mmCIF file of N, CA and C in Angstrom:
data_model
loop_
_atom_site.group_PDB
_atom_site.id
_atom_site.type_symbol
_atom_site.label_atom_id
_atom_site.label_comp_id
_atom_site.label_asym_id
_atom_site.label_seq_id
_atom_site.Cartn_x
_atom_site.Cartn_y
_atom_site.Cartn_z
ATOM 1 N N UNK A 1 132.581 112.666 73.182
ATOM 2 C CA UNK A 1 132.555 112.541 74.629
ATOM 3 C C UNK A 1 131.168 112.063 75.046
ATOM 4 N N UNK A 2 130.843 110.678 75.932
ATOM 5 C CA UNK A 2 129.922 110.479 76.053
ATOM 6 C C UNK A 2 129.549 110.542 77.997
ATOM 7 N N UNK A 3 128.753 111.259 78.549
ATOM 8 C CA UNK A 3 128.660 111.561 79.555
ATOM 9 C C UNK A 3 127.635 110.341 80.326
ATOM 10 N N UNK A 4 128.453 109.693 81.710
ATOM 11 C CA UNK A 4 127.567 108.908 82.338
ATOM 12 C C UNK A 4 126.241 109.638 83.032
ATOM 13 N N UNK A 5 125.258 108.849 82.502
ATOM 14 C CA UNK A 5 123.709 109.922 83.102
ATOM 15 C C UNK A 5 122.817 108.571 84.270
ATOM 16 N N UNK A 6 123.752 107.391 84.707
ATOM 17 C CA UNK A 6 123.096 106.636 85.056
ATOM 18 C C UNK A 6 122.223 107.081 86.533
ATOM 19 N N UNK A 7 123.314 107.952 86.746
ATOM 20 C CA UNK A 7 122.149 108.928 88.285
ATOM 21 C C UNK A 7 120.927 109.786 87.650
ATOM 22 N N UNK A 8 120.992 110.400 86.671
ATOM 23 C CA UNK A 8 120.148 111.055 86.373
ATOM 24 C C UNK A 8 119.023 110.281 86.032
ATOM 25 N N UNK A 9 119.338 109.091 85.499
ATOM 26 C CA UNK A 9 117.902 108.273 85.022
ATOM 27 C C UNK A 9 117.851 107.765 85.914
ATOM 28 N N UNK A 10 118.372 107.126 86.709
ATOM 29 C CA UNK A 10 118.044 106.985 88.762
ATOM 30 C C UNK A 10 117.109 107.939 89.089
ATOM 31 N N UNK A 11 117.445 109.078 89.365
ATOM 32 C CA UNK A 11 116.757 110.155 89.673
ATOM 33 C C UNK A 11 115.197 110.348 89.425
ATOM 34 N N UNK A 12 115.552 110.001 87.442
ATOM 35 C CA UNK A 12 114.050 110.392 87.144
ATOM 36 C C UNK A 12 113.123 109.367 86.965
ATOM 37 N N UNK A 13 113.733 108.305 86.997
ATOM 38 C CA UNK A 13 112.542 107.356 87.937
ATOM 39 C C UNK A 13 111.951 107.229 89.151
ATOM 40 N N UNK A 14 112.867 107.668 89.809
ATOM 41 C CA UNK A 14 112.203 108.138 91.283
ATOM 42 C C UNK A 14 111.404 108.701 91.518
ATOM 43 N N UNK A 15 111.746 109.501 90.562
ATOM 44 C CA UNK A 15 111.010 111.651 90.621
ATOM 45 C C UNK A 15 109.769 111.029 90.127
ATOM 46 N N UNK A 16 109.854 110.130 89.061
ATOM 47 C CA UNK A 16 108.273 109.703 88.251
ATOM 48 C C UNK A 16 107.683 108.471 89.221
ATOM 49 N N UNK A 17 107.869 107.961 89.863
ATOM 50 C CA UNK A 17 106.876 107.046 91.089
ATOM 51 C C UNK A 17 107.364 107.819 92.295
ATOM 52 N N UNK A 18 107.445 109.167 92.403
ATOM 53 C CA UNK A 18 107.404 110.121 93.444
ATOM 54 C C UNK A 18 105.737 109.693 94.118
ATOM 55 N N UNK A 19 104.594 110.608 93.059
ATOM 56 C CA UNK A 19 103.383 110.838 93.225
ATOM 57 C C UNK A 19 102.627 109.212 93.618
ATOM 58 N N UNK A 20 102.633 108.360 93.122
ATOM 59 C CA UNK A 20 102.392 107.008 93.681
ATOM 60 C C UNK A 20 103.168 106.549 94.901
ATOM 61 N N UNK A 21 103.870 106.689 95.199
ATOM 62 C CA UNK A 21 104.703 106.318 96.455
ATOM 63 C C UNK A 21 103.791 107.068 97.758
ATOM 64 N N UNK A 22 103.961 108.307 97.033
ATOM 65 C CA UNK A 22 103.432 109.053 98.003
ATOM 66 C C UNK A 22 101.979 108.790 98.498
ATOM 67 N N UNK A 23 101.331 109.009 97.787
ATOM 68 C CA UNK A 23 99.944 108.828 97.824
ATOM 69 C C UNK A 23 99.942 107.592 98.474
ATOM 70 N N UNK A 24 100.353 106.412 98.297
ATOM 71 C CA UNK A 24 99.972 105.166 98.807
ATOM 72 C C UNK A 24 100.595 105.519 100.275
ATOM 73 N N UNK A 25 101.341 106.082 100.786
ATOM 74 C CA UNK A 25 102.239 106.542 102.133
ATOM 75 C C UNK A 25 101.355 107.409 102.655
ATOM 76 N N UNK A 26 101.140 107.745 102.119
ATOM 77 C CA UNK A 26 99.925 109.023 102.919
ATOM 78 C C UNK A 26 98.462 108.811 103.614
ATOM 79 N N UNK A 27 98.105 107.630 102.514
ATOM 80 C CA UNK A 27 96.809 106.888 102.507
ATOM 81 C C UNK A 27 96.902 105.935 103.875
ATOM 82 N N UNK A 28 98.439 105.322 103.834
ATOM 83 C CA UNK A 28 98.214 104.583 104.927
ATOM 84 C C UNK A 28 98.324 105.067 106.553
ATOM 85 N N UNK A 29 99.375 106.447 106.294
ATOM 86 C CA UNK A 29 99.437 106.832 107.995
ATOM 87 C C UNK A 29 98.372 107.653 108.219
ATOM 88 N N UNK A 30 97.012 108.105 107.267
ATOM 89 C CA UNK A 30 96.051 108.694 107.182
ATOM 90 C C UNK A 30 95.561 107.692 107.960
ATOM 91 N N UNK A 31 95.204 106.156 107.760
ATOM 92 C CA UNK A 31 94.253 105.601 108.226
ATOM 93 C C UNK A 31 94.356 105.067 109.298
ATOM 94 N N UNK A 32 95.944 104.886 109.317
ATOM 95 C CA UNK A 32 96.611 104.634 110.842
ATOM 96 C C UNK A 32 96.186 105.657 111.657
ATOM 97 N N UNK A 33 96.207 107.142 111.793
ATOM 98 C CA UNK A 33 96.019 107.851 112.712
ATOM 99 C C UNK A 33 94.505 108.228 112.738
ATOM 100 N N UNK A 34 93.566 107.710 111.543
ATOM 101 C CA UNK A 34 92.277 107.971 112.131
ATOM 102 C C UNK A 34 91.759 106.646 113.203
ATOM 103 N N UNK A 35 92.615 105.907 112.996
ATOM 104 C CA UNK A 35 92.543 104.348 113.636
ATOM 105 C C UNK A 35 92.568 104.818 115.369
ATOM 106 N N UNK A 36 93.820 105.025 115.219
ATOM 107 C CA UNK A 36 94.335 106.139 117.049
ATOM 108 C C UNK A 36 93.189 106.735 117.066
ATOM 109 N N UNK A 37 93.081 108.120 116.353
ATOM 110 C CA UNK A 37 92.482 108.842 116.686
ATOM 111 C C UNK A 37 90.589 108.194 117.515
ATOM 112 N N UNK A 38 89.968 106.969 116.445
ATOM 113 C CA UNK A 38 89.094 106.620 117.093
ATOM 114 C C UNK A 38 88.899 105.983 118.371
ATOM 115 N N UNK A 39 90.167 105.087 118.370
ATOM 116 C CA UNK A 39 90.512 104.539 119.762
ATOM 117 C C UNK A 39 90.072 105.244 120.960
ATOM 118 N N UNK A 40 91.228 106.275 120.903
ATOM 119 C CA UNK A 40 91.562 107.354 121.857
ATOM 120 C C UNK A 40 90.090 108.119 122.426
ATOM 121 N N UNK A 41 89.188 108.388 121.020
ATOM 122 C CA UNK A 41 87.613 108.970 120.806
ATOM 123 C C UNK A 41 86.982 108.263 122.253
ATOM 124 N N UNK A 42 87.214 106.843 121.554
ATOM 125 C CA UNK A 42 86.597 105.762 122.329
ATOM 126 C C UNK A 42 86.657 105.759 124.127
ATOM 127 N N UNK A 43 87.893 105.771 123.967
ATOM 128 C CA UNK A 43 88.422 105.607 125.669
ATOM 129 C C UNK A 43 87.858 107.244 126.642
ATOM 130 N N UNK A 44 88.176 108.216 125.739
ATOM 131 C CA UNK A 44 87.562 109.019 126.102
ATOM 132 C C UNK A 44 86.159 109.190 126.422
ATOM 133 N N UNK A 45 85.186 108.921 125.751
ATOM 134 C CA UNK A 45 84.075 109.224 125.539
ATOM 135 C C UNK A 45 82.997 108.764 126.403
ATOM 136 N N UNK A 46 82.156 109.707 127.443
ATOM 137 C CA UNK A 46 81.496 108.959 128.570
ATOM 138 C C UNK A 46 80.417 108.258 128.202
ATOM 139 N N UNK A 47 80.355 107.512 129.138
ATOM 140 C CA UNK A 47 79.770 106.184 128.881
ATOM 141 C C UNK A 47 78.313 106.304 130.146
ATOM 142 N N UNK A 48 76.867 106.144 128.900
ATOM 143 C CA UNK A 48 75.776 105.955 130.347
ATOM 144 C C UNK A 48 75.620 104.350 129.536
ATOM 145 N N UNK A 49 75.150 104.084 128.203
ATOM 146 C CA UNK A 49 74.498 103.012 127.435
ATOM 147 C C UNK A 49 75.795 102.521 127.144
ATOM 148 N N UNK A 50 77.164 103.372 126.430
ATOM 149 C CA UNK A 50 78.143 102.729 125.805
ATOM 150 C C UNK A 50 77.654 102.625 124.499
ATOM 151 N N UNK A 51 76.538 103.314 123.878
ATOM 152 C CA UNK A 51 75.991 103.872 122.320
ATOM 153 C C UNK A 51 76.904 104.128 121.806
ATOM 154 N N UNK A 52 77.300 105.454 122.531
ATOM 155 C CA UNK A 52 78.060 106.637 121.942
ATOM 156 C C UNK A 52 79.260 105.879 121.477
ATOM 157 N N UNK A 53 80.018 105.727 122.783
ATOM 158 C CA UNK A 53 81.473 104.872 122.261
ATOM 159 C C UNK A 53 81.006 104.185 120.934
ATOM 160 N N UNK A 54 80.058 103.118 121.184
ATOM 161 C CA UNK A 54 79.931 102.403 120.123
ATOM 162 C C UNK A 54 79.681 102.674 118.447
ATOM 163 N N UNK A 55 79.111 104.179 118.419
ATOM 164 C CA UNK A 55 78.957 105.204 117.167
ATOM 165 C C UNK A 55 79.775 105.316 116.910
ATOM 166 N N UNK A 56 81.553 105.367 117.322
ATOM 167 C CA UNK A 56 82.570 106.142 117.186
ATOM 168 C C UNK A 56 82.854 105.210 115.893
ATOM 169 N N UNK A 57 83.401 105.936 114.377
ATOM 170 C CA UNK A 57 83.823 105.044 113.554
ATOM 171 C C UNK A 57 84.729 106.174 112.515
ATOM 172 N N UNK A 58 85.534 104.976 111.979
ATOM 173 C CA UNK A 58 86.035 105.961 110.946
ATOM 174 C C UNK A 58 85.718 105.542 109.537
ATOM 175 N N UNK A 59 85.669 106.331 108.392
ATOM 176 C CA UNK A 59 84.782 105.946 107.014
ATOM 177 C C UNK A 59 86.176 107.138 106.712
ATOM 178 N N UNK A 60 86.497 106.235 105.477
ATOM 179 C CA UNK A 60 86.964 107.100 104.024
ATOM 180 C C UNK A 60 86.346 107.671 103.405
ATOM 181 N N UNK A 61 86.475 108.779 102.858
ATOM 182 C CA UNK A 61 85.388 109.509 102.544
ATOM 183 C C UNK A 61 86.104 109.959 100.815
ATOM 184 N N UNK A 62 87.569 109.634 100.866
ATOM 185 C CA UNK A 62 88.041 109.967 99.363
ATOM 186 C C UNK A 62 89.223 108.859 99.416
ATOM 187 N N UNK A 63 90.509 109.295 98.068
ATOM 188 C CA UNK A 63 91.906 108.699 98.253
ATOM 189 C C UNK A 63 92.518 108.810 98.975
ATOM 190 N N UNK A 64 92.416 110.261 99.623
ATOM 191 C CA UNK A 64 93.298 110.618 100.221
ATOM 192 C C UNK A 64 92.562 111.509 102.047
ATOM 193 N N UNK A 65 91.431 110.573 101.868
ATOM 194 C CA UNK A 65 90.378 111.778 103.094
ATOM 195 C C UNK A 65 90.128 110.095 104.238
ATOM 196 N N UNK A 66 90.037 110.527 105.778
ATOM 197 C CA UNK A 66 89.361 109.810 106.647
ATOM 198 C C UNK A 66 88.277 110.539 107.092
ATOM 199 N N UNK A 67 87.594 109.957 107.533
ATOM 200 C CA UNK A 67 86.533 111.024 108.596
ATOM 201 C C UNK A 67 86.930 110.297 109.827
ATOM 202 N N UNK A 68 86.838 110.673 110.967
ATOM 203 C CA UNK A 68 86.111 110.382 112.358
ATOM 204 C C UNK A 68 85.320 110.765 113.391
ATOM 205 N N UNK A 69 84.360 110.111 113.585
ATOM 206 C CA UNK A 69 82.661 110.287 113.989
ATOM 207 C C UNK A 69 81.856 109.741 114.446
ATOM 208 N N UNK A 70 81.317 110.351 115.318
ATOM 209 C CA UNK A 70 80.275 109.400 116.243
ATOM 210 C C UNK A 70 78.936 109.379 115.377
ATOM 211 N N UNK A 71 78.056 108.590 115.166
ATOM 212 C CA UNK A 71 77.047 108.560 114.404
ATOM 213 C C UNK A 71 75.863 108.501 116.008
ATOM 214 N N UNK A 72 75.884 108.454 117.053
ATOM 215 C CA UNK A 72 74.915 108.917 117.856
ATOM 216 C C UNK A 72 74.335 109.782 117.785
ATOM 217 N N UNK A 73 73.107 110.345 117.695
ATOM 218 C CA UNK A 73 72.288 111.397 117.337
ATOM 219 C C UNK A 73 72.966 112.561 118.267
ATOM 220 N N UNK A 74 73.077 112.128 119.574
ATOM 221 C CA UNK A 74 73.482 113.211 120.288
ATOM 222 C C UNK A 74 75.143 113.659 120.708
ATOM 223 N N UNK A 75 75.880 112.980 119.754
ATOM 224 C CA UNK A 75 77.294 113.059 119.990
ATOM 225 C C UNK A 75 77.541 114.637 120.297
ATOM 226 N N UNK A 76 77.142 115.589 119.162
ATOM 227 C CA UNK A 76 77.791 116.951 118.918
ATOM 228 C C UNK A 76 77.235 117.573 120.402
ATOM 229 N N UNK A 77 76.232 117.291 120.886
ATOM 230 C CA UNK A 77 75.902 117.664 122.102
ATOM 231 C C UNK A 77 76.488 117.095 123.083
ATOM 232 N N UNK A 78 76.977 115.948 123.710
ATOM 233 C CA UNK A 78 78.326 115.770 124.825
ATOM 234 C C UNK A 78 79.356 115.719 124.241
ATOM 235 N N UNK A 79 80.041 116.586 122.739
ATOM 236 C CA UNK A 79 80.993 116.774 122.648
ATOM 237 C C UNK A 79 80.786 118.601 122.720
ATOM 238 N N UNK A 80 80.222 118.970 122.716
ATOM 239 C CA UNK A 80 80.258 121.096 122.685
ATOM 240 C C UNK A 80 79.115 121.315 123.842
ATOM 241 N N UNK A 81 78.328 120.397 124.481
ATOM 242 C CA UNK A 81 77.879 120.928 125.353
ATOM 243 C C UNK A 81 76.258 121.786 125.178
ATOM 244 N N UNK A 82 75.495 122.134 125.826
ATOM 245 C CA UNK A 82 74.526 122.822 125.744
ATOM 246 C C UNK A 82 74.284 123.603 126.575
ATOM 247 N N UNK A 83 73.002 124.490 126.351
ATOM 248 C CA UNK A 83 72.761 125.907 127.815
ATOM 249 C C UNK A 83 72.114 124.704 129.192
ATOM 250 N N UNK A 84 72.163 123.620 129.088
ATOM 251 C CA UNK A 84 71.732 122.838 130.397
ATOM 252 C C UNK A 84 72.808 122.079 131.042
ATOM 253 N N UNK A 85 74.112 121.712 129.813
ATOM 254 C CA UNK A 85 74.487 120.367 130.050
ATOM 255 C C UNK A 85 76.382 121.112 129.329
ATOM 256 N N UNK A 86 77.057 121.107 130.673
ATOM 257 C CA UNK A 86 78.559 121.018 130.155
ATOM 258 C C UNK A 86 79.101 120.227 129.316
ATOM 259 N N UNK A 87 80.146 120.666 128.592
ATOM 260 C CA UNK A 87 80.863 119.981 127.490
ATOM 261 C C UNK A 87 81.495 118.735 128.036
ATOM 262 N N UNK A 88 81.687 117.780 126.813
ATOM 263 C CA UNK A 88 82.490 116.491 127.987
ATOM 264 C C UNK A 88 83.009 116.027 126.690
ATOM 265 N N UNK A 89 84.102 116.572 125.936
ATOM 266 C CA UNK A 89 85.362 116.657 124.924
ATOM 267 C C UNK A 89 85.471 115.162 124.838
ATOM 268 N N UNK A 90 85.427 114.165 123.765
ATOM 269 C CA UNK A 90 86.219 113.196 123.724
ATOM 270 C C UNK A 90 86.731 112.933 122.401
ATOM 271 N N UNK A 91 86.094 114.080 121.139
ATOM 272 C CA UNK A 91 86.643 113.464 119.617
ATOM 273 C C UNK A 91 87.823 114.997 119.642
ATOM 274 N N UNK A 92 87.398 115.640 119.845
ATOM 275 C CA UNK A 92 88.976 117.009 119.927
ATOM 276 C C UNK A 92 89.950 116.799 121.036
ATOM 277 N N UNK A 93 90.232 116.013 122.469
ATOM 278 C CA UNK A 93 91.352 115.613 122.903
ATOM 279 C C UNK A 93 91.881 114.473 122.138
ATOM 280 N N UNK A 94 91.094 113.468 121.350
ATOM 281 C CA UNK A 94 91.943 112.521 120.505
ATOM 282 C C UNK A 94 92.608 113.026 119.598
ATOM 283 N N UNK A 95 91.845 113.802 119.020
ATOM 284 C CA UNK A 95 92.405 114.612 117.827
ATOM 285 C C UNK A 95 93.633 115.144 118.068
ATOM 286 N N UNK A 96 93.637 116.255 118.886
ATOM 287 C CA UNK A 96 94.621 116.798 119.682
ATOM 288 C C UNK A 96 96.021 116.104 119.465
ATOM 289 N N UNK A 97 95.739 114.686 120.503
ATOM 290 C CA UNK A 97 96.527 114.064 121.151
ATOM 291 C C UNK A 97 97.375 113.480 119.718
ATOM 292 N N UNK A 98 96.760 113.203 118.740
ATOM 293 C CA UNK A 98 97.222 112.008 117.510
ATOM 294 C C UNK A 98 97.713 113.427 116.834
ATOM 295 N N UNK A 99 97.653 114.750 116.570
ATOM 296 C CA UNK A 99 97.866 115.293 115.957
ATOM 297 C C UNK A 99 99.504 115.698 115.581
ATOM 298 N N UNK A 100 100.312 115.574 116.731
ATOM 299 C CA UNK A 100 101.139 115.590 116.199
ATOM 300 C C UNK A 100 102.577 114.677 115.685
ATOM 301 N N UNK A 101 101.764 113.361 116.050
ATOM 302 C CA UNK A 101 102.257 112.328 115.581
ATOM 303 C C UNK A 101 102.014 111.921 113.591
ATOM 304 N N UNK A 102 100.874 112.545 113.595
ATOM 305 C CA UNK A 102 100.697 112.639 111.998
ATOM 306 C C UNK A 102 101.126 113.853 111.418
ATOM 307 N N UNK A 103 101.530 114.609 111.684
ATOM 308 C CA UNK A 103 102.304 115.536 111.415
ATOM 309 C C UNK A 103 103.827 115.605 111.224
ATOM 310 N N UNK A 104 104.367 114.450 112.313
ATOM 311 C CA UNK A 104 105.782 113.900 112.090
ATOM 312 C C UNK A 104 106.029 112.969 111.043
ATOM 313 N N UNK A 105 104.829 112.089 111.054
ATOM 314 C CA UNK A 105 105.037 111.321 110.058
ATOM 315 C C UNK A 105 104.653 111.769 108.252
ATOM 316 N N UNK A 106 103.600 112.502 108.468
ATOM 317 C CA UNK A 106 103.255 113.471 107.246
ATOM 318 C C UNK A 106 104.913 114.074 106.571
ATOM 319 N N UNK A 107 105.705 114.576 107.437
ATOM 320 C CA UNK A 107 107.023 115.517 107.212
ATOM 321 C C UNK A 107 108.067 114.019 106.465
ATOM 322 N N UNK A 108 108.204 113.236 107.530
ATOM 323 C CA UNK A 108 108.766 112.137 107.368
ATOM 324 C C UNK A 108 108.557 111.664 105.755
ATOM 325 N N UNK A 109 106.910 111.511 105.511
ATOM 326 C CA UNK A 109 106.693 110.667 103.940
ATOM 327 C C UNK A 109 107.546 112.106 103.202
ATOM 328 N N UNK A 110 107.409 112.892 103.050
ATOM 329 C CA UNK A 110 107.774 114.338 102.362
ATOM 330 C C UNK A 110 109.433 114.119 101.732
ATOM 331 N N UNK A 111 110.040 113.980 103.298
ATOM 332 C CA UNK A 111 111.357 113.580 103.615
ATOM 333 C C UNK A 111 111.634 112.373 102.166
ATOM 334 N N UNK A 112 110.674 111.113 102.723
ATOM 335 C CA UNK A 112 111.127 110.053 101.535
ATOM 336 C C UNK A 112 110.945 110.150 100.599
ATOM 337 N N UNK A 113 109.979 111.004 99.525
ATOM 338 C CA UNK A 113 109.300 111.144 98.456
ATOM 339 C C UNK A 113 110.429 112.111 98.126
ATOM 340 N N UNK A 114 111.128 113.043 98.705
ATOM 341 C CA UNK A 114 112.095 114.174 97.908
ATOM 342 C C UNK A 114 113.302 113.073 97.839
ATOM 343 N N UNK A 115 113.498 112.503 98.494
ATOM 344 C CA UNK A 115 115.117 111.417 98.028
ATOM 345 C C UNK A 115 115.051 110.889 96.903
#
């Protein structure tokens, strides 16, 4: 008796370019949403020189890592504020805002990588 296994070796090719699929899927809506996310930084972010905005950038920092960041000396200070000078939020409402769109799509790659 010889048993058809042609799903199963379907399967386990899949299962074996699971981890590459993924990773390359991950990498990209990673960079897509640090992309938003800087935008959003951007539009937010008050403007006396238009420095600041202009600091706003995003850098890879691994395979699988973005950063996003203002490189203005004084970003962390009109983003948290000081004992003289109120907060004026513009990299944590982007964040916020993109967060749960990469989170749908994060579930989504999950979704395709288990099929």
């Amino acid at each position: 008796m010889r048993a058809d296994t042609s799903e199963l070796d379907a399967f386990a090719a899949r299962v074996g370019r699971a981890p590459t699929r993924a990773e390359s899927l991950v990498s990209s809506v990673l960079t897509a949403s640090a992309a938003h996310i800087a935008t959003e930084a951007k539009t937010r972010a008050p403007v006396r020189t238009g420095f600041l905005r202009g600091s706003i950038a995003v850098v890879p920092t691994g395979r699988l890592s973005v950063a996003v960041g203002a490189t203005a000396n004084y970003a962390a200070y009109v983003e948290q504020g000081t004992s003289r000078m109120a907060a004026r939020p513009y990299m944590r409402p982007a964040l916020e805002k993109e967060l749960p769109a990469l989170k749908t799509a994060l579930h989504g790659i999950a979704g395709l990588v288990a099929q």
